[in-house]
Every structure is written in C-alpha cells, then in structure tokens.
CSV table of C-alpha atoms (C1' of nucleotides) in Angstrom, one decimal:
chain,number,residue,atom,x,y,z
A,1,UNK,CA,45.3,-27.2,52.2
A,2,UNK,CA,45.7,-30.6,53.1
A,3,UNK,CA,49.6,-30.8,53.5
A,4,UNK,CA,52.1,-28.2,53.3
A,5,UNK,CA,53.8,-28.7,50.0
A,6,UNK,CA,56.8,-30.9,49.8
A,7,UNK,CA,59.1,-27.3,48.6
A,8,UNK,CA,60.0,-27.5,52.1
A,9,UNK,CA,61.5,-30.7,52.8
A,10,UNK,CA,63.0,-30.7,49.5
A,11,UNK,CA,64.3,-27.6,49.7
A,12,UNK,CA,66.5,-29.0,53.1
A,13,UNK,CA,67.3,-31.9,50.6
A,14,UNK,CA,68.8,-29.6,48.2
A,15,UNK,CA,71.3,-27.6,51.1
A,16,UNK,CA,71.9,-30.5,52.5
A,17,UNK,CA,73.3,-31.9,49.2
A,18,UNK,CA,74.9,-28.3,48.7
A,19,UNK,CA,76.4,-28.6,52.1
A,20,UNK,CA,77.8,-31.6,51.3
A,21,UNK,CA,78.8,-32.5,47.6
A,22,UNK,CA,79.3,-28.8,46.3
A,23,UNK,CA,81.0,-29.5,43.6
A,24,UNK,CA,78.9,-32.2,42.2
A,25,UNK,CA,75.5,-30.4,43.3
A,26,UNK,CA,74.4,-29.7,40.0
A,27,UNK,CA,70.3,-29.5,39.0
A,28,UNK,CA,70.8,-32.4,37.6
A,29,UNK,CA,72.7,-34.1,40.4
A,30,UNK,CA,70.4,-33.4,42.7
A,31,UNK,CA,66.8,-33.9,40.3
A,32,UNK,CA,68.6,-37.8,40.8
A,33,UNK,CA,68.7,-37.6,44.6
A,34,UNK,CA,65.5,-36.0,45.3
A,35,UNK,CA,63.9,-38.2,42.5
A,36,UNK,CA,62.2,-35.4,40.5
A,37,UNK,CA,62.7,-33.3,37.5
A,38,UNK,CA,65.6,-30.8,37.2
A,39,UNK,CA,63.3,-27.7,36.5
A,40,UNK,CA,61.5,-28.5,39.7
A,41,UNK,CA,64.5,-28.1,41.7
A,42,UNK,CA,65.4,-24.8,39.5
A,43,UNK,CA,62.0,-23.6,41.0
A,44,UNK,CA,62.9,-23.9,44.5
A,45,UNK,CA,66.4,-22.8,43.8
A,46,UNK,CA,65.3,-19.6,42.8
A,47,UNK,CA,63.7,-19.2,46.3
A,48,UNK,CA,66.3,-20.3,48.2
A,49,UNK,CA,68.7,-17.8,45.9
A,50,UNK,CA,66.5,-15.1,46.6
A,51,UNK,CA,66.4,-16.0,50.6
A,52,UNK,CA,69.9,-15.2,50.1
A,53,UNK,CA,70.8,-18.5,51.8
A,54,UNK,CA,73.2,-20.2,48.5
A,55,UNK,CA,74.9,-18.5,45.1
A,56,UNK,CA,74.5,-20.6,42.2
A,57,UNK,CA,77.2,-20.7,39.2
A,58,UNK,CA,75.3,-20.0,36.0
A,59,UNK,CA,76.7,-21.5,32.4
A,60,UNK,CA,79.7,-23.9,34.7
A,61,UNK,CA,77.2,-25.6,37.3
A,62,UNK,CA,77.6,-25.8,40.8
A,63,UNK,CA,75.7,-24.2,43.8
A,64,UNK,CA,77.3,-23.1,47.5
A,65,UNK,CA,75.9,-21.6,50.6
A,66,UNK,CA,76.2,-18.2,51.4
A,67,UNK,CA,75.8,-18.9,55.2
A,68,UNK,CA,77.6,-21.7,57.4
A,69,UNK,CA,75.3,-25.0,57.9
A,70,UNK,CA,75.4,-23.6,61.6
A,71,UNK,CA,73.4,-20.3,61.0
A,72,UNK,CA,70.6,-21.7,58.7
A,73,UNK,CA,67.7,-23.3,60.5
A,74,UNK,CA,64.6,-25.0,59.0
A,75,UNK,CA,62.7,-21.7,60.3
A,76,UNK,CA,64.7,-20.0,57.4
A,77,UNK,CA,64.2,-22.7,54.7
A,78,UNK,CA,60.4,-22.8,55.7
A,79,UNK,CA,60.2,-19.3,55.0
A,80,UNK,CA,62.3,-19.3,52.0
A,81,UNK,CA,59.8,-21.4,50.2
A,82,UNK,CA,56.7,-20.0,50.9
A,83,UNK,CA,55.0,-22.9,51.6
A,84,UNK,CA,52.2,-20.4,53.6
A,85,UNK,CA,50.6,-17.5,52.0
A,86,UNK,CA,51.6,-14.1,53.2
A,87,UNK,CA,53.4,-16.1,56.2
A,88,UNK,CA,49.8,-16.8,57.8
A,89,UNK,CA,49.4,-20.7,58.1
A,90,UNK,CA,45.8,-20.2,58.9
A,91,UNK,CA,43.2,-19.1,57.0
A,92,UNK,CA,40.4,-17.6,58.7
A,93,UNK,CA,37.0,-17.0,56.9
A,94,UNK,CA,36.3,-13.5,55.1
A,95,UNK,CA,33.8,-10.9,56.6
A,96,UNK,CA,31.8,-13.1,58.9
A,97,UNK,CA,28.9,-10.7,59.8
A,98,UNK,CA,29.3,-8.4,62.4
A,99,UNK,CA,25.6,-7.8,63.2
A,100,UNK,CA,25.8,-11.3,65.2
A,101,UNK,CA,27.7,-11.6,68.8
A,102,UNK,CA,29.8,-14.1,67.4
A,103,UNK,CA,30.5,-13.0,64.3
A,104,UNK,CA,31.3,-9.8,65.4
A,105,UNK,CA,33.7,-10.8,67.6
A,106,UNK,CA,35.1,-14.1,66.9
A,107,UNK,CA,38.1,-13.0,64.3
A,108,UNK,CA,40.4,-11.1,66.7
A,109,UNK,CA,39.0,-13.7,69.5
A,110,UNK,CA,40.4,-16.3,67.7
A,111,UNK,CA,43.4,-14.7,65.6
A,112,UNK,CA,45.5,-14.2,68.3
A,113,UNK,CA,45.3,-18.0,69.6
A,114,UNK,CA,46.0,-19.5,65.7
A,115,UNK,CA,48.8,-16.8,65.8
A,116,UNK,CA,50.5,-18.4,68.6
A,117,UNK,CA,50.1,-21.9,67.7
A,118,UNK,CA,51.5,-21.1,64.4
A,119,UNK,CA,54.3,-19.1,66.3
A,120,UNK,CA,54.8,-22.0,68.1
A,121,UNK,CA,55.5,-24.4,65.3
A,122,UNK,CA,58.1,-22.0,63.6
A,123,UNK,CA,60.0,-21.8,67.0
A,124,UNK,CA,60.5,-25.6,66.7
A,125,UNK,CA,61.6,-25.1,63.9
A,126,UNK,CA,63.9,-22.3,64.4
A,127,UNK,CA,65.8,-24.3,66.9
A,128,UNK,CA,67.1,-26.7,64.2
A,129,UNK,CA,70.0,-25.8,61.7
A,130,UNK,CA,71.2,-27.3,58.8
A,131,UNK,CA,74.2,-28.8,60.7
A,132,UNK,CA,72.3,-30.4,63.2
A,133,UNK,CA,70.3,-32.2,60.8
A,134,UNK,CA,73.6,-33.2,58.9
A,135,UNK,CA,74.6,-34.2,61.8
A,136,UNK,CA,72.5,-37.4,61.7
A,137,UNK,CA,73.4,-39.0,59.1
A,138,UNK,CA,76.8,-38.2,57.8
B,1,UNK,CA,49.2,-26.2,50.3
B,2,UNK,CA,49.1,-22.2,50.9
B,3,UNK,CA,47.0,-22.2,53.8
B,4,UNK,CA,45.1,-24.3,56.2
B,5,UNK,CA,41.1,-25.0,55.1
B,6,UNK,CA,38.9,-22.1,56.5
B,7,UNK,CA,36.7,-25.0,57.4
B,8,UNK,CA,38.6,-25.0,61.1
B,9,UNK,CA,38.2,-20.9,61.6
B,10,UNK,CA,34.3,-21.4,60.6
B,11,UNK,CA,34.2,-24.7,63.0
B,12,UNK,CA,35.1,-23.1,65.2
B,13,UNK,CA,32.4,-20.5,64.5
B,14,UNK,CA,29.9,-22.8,64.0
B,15,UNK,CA,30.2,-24.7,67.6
B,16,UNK,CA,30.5,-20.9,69.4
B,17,UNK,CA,27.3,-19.5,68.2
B,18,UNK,CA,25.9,-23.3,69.1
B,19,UNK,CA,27.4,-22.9,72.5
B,20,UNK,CA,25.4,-19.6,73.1
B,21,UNK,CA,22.2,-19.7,70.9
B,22,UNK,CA,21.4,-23.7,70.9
B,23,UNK,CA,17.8,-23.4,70.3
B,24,UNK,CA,18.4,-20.7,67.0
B,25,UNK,CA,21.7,-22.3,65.9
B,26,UNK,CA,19.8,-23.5,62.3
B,27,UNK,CA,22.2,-23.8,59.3
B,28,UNK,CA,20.3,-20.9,57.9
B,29,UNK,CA,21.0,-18.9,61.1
B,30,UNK,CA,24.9,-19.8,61.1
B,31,UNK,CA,25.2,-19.5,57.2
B,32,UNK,CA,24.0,-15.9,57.8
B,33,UNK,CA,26.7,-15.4,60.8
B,34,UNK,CA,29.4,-16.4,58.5
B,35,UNK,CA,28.6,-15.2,55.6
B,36,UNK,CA,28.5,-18.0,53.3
B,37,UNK,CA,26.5,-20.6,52.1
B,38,UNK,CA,23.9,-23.2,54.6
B,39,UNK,CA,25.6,-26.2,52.4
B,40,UNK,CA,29.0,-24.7,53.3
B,41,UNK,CA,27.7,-24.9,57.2
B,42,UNK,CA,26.4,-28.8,57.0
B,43,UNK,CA,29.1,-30.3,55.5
B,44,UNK,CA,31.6,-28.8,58.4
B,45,UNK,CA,28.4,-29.3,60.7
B,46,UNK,CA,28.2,-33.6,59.4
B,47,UNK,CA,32.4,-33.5,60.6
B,48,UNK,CA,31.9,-31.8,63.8
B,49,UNK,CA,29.2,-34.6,64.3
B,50,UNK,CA,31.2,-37.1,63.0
B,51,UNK,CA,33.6,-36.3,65.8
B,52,UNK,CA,31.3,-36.6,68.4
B,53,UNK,CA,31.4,-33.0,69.6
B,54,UNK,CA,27.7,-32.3,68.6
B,55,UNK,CA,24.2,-33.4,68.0
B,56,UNK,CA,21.9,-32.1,65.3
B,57,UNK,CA,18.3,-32.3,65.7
B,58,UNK,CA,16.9,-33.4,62.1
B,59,UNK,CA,13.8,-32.2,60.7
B,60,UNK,CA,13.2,-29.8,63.7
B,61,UNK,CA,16.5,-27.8,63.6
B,62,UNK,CA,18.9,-26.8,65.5
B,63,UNK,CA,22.1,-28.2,67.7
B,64,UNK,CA,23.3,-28.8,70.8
B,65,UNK,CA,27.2,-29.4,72.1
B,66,UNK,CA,27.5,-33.3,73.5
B,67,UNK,CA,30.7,-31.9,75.4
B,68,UNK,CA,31.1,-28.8,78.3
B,69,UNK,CA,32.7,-25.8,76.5
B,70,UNK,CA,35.7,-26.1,78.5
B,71,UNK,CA,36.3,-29.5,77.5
B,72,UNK,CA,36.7,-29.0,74.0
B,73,UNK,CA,39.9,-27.2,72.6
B,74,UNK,CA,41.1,-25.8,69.9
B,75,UNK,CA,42.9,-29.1,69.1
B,76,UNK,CA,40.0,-31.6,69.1
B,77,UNK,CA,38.0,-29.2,66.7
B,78,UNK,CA,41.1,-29.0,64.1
B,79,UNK,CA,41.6,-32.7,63.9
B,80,UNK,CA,37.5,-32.9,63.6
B,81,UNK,CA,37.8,-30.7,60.5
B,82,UNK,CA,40.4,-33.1,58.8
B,83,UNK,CA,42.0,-30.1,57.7
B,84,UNK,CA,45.7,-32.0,57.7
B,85,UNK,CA,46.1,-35.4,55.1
B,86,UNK,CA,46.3,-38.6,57.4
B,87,UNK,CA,47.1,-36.4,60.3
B,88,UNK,CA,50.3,-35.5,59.0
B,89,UNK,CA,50.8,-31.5,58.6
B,90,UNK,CA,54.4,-31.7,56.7
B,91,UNK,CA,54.2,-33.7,52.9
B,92,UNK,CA,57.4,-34.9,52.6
B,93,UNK,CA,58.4,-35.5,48.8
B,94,UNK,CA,58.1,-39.6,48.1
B,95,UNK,CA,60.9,-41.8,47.2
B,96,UNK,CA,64.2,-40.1,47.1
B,97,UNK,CA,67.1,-42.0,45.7
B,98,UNK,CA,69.0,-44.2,48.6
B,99,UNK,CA,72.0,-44.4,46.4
B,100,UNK,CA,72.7,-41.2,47.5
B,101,UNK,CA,74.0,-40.7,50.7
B,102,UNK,CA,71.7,-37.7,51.4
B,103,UNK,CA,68.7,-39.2,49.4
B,104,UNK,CA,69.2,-42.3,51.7
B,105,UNK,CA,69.0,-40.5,55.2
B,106,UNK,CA,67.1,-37.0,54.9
B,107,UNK,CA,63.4,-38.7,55.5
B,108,UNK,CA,64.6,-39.8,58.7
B,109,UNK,CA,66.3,-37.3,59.9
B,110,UNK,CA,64.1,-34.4,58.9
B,111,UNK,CA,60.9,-36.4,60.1
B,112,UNK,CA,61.4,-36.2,63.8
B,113,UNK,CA,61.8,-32.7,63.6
B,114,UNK,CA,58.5,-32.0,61.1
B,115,UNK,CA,57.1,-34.1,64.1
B,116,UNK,CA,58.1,-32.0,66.3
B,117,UNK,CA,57.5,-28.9,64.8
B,118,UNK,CA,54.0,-30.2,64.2
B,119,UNK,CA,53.3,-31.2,68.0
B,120,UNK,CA,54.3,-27.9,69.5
B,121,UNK,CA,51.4,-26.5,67.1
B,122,UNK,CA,49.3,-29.1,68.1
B,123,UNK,CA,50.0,-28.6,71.9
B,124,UNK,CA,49.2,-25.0,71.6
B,125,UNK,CA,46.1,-25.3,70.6
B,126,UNK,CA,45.2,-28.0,72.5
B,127,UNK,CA,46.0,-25.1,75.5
B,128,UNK,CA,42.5,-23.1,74.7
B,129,UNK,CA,39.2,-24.4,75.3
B,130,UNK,CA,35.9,-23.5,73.4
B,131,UNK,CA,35.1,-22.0,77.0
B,132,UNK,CA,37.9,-19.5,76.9
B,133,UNK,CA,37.6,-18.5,73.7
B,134,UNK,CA,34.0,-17.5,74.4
B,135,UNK,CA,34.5,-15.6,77.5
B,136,UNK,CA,37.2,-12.9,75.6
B,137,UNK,CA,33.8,-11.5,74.1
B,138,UNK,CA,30.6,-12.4,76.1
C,1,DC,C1',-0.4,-32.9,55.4
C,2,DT,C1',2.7,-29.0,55.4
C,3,DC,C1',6.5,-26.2,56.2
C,4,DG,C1',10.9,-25.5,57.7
C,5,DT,C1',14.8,-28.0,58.5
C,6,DT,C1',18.6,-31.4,57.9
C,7,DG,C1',21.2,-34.6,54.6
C,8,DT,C1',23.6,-35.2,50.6
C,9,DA,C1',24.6,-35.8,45.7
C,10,DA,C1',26.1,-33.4,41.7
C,11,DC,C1',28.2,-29.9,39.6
C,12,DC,C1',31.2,-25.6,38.9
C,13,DA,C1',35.2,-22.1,39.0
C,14,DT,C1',39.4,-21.2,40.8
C,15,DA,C1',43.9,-22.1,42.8
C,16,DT,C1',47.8,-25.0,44.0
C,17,DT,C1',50.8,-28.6,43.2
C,18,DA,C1',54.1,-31.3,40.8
C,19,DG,C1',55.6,-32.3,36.6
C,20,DT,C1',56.9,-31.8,31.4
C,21,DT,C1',58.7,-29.8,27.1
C,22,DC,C1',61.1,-26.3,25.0
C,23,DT,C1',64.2,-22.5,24.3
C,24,DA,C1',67.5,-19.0,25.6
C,25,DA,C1',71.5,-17.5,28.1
C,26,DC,C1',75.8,-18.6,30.2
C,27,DC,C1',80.7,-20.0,30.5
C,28,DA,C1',84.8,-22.9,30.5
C,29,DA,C1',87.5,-25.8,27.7
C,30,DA,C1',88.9,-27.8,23.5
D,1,DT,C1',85.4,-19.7,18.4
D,2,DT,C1',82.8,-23.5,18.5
D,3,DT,C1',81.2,-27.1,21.4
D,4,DG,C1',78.9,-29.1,25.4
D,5,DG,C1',77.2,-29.0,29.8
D,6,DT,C1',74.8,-26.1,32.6
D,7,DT,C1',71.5,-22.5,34.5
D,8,DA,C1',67.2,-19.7,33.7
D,9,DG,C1',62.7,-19.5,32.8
D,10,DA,C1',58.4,-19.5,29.9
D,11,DA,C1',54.4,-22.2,28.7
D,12,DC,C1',51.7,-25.9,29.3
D,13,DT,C1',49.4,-30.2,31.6
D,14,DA,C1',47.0,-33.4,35.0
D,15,DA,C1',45.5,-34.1,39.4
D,16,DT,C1',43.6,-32.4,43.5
D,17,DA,C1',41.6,-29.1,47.1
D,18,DT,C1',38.7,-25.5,48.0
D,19,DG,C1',34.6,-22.8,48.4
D,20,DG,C1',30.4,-22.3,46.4
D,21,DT,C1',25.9,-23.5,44.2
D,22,DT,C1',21.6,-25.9,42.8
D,23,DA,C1',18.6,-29.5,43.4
D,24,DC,C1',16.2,-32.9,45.8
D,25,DA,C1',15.2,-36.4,49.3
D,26,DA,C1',14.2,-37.4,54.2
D,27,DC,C1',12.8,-35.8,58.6
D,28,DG,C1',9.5,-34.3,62.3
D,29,DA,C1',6.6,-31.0,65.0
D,30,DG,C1',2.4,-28.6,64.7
DNA sequence: CTCGTTGTAACCATATTAGTTCTAACCAAA
DNA sequence: TTTGGTTAGAACTAATATGGTTACAACGAG
C-alpha cells in the first residue's frame, strides 16, 4: 500500500457530521460535505453501522450515534473501516526459506517489533474521541 | 491501501543476510532466502542503495552495509523502501466542501492527530536497530 | 573472452481504491 | 394509496499498486 485509504478520515467526517447536524445528516447531505458520491458514503456507512457505532433511519433519512462523541475514539473508527487487512498493518513476506539462518528465523524476529510499532500507532489513536476532535472546530 | 508493501519485511531481510554473509549475499543467494524472484531482490536492493545504507559490487557480486548494524533501525530502512506516498502514512480524502462547517475544519483538526498517530509508529521503530534484530537469532 | 553477476526495461495478473449507474426497498406525508 | 425523498446494494469502470516474470545490456574478475 502506499496510503491507507481515505475510508478512515472520511469515515470521522461522516460522525462528525452525525454528531453535529443529525437531522440534516442525510447521504446526500453529507456526499456534499465530504465532496464525493452518495453511494460512497453508503459504503462506509455500512461499516460504521456494523461497528455498532450509529443507527441509520431507512425510507425517512437521517443517521444518529449509538454511543456519546465522548466514548468513540479514532482507534474505533480505524477499525470500523478496515482500512488494514485482518488488523495486521504490516505485511510480512510468505514462506521465506527456512533452510537459511536468516530465513529461518527472521519472521518471529521481526513480527514482534512491527507488532508493537503498529500497536503503538493505534494507542495514539485510541487516546482521541470524537468529542475531542469536535472540540476544535465547533 | 490493505497493508504495507512486503518490500519493507524483505528489506529488511535482505540487509540481515548482507550483515552476516557479505561475501555470498548475491541476488541469486537472497532470492533463494526469500523465496521469490532475484528481480524482486534488485529492485528493493537499487532503494536500499539509493538510501545510502549499502554498496553493491557490480559485475562481481555481492554487498556490503556502508553503515554499523546498530546504526541502522527499523525506521531508516522503512522510509528507504518508500513504502508510504510522500511520506505521509494517512490519505486524507481531497477537497471537502468549506461551506460546510464540518467540511471547512475536519482536515485540520484530524491532521495533527493522523500525525501523531503516524510519529508514535515511526518512533517505535526507529527504537530497534538492524544489530538487535540480529542478535534475537544468531 | 567468458561466465556469473548486477542493472533495468517491458510486460503481466491480481487486488484495491474511488467512483458511477441503476434498481429495489423503505417510510412518512399528502 | 400514491408520491417523493431516502436508504440499500448490485454491477460495473478507470486508475493505480503490487508481486512476479522474461529478456537483455553492462560490468568485471579470472
């Protein structure tokens, strides 16, 4: 990958619009704030429906969150959208050959390092809610 | 993206079997340690150079680190392997609509904390040198 | 000169991403 | 009960990244 995919931060575009407009916050609504098509805010609707983190209103329009801006962090929206396959951020090579030292060895020499910068990264982001980022700007 | 490239796992590779075997560390030789293709091993081996963190011997073979093992991290060899666009690990969706008060605000106030998140990934790795990572199987 | 190696262009199959069009299902209000 | 705005989602597309392959030129020690 060369970036990971843009779900994410429009994902905390579409609860923060949710958080803060929901009445208006239809797909429509908020295609026109993020600047992109209404189906591909359906898309990433659907995940954040099935994270559990908002209930949409099929048929009358409207979406609202099912948990206060307080108690959803960007830790919960990252994984919501699964921006990184199987949760692992890092890919590591398949079967390197185990009849060399290093090949041998290498995976679980270097898994557990890529483990815990990963696990680093989604601790910062953990510490972060929705109504800190709100916060900023309203 | 769904993962990072396995061009930084097999980097990483690469520059540990040329740590230990520098006079047999041939593409062929590596290619075989990996398990993929000698093309596969230049084009990661013409980044690594590229960075400065190793010489290649053409026409004879072989390779040879320009840096001490414990002065290379984990960090230097994942920005060598280009791995995130311009640097930046987060893609944040272009050009939301500053008529809305949301559209108007959320780059800015999500950026510092993508940043952020980024960093303490960065920092992480930046912790382990090739050295270390060596010594957990020598 | 020769042989093994490095360097690199060109090409390929697959997957992901972001986007589009289209249609069905939903539901409140007229 | 029909209408209109909405949600739901299938199907398709273009662009790009990835990992791999083949082929060939350039290099350099023996």
């Amino acid at each position: 990958m060369k970036q990971i995919s843009s779900r994410f931060s429009v994902a905390v575009h579409i609860l923060s619009i949710i958080a803060l407009f929901p009445n208006e916050s239809t797909g429509e609504f908020i295609a026109g704030s993020v600047n992109t098509n209404p189906v591909i805010i359906r898309k990433i609707i659907r995940l954040l429906k099935k994270a559990g983190l908002i209930a949409v209103r099929p048929g009358v329009g409207g979406a609202s969150l099912l948990k206060d801006t307080g108690e959803i962090t960007l830790l919960d929206i990252y994984r919501a959208v699964e921006v990184a396959d199987q949760g692992e951020l890092f890919h590591f090579h398949e079967e390197p050959n185990h009849a060399c030292l290093v090949g041998n060895n290498i995976e679980n020499a270097l898994r557990d390092e890529l483990r815990a910068a990963q696990l680093a990264m989604e601790q910062r982001l953990a510490q972060v809610t929705l109504q800190q980022l709100i916060a900023k700007f309203v």
